[in-house]
Every structure is written in C-alpha cells, then in structure tokens.
C-alpha positions in Angstrom: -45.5 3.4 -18.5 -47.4 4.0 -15.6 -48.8 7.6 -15.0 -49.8 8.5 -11.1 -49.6 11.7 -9.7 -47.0 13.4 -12.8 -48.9 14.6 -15.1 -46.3 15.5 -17.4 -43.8 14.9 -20.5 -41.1 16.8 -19.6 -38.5 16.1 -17.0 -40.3 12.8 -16.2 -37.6 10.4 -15.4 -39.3 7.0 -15.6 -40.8 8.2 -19.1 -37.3 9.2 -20.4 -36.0 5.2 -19.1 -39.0 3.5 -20.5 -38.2 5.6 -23.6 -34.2 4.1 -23.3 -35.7 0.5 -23.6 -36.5 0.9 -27.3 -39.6 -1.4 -26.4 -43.3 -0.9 -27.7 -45.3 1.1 -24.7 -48.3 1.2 -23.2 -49.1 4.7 -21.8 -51.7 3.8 -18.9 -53.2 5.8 -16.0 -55.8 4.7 -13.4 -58.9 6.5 -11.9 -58.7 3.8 -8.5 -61.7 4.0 -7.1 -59.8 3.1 -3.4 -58.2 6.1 -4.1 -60.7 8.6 -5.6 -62.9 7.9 -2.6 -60.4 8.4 0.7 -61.0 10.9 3.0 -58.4 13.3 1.6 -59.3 13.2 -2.1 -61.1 16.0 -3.9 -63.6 16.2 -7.2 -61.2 19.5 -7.9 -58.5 17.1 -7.7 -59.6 14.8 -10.2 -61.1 17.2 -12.6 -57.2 18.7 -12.6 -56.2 14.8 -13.5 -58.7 14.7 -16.3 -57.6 17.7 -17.4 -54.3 17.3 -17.7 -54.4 13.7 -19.1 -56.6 15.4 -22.0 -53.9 17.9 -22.5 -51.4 15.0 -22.5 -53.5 13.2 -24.7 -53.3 16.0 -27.4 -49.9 16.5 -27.4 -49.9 12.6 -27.8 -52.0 12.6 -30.9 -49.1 13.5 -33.3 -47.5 10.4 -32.4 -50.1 8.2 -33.0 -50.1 7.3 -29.1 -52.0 7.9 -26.6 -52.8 7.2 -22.8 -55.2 4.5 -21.6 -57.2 5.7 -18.9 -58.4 2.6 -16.5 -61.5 3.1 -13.9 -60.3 0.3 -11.7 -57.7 -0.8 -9.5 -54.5 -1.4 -10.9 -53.8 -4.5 -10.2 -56.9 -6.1 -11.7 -56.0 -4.3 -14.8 -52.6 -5.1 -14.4 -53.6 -9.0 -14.5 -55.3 -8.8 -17.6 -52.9 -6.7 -19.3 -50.6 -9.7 -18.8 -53.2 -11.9 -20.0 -53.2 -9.9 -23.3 -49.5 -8.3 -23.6 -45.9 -9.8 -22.7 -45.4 -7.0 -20.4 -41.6 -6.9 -19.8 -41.5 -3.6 -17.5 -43.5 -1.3 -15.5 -42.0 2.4 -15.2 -43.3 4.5 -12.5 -42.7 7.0 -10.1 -42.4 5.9 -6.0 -45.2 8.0 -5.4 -45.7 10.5 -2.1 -49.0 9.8 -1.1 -51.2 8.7 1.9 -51.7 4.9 2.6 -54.0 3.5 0.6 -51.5 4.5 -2.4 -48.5 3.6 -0.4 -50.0 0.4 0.5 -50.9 -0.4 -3.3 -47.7 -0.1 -4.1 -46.7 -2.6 -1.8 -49.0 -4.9 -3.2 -48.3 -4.3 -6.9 -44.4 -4.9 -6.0 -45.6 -8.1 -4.1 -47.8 -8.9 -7.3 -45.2 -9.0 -9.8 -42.6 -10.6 -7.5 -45.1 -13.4 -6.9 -45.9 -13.7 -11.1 -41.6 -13.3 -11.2 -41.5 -16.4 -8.8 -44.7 -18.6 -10.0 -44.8 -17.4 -13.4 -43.7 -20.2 -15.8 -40.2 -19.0 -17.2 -40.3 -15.6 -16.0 -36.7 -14.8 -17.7 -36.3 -11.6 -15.3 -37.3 -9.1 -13.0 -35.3 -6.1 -11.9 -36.2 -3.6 -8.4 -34.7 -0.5 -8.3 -35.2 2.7 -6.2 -33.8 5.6 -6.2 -35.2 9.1 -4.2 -38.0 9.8 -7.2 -38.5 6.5 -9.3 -39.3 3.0 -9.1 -38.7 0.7 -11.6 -40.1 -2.8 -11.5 -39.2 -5.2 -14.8 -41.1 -8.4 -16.0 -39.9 -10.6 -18.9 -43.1 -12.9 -19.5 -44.6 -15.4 -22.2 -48.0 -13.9 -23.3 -50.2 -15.7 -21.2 -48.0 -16.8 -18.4 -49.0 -14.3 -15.9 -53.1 -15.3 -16.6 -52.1 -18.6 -16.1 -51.1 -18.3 -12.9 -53.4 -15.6 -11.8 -56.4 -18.0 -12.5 
C-alpha cells in the first residue's frame, strides 16, 4: 500500500481494497526528494506529513504493523522491493498534484508495465481507474523484476 498525499485510515479506499486481497502488506510512504524540493513545496508541508505518518504509525502499533517511510524516489525503491518481495499489487491513490508527481506516476505505471511485459512469467497485471484511485497489480517470482531491472 502505497501512502501519498492521504494521510489517513479511515475512508481510504485503496487501503480498504488492499485490505479485500487477504495478501500480506507492505505499508510504504516516500519523502521524494523531486518532490520535497519543487518550487511549490513547503517545510510546513512536510513537517504536517511527518506528523501525521507518526500519528499513523501509533495507531499502527497495536497491530504489529507499521509504515516504511522511504527518503528516495519511488521507483528506485520500488526496484529493490521487487528484488526482495514478490510484490503482486500496488494500491494507491491517482493523486492531484503538480507535474513532477503527475509525471511519476506516469513513469511508475510505465515501470511495472515494462517489468509486466519483460518480466520472466509475470502471471498478471491489472490497470484500473476510477475518479479517486488507481490500482496497478503485479504477480512476480521473487527475483524476477531484479533480474530484469539489472
């Protein structure tokens, strides 16, 4: 499950279909340093993030879970968390941003497309939009997605 710019448990639609998959998850948010240094963001902006990803992450604590914080671009972590994890989906929100995070999202759709059609018995991917969520699925061998990122 990938956190952007909802910060929250409740009414949090890709979280409640992640949650509908009855697979293990990996909670995971990114401090993008493309991002955190446009023209439009703001260090009040990102101390709210930190904030609220702390109060997430002690709500989280009676669940033995928690939320990985990355500070890195997402697809770079994204390649090595298929090097380590047979990452079947990745839940997110279409977020409303400016163009840096529009264009990442581009790419990351792009990224998994390409590991769907290079990536050594991929079994599936599914797209799917609707007005508030994306929804990008990867069925994937363990290492298959560092093999061909490599």
């Amino acid at each position: 499950m990938w956190f952007k710019r909802d910060l929250r448990f409740t009414d949090h639609e890709p979280l409640f279909m992640a949650q509908q998959e009855n697979i293990p998850l990996l909670l995971v948010y990114f401090f993008e340093p493309s991002i955190m240094t446009c023209d439009d963001a703001d260090v009040r902006h990102w101390r709210f993030v930190y904030e609220s990803l702390k109060e997430m992450q002690s709500k989280l604590k009676s669940f033995a879970a928690q939320i990985y914080y990355f500070h890195n671009q997402v697809q770079t972590v994204f390649e090595h968390l298929c090097s380590l994890y047979e990452v079947q989906t990745v839940f997110s929100h279409q977020e409303i941003g400016n163009k840096v995070t529009f264009d990442r999202d581009i790419a990351m759709q792009f990224f998994l497309m390409i590991i769907k059609f290079f990536g050594n018995n991929l079994s599936s991917m599914v797209l799917s939009e609707s007005c508030d969520q994306n929804k990008i699925g990867i069925s994937a061998g363990k290492k298959q997605c560092a093999q061909f990122l490599k």
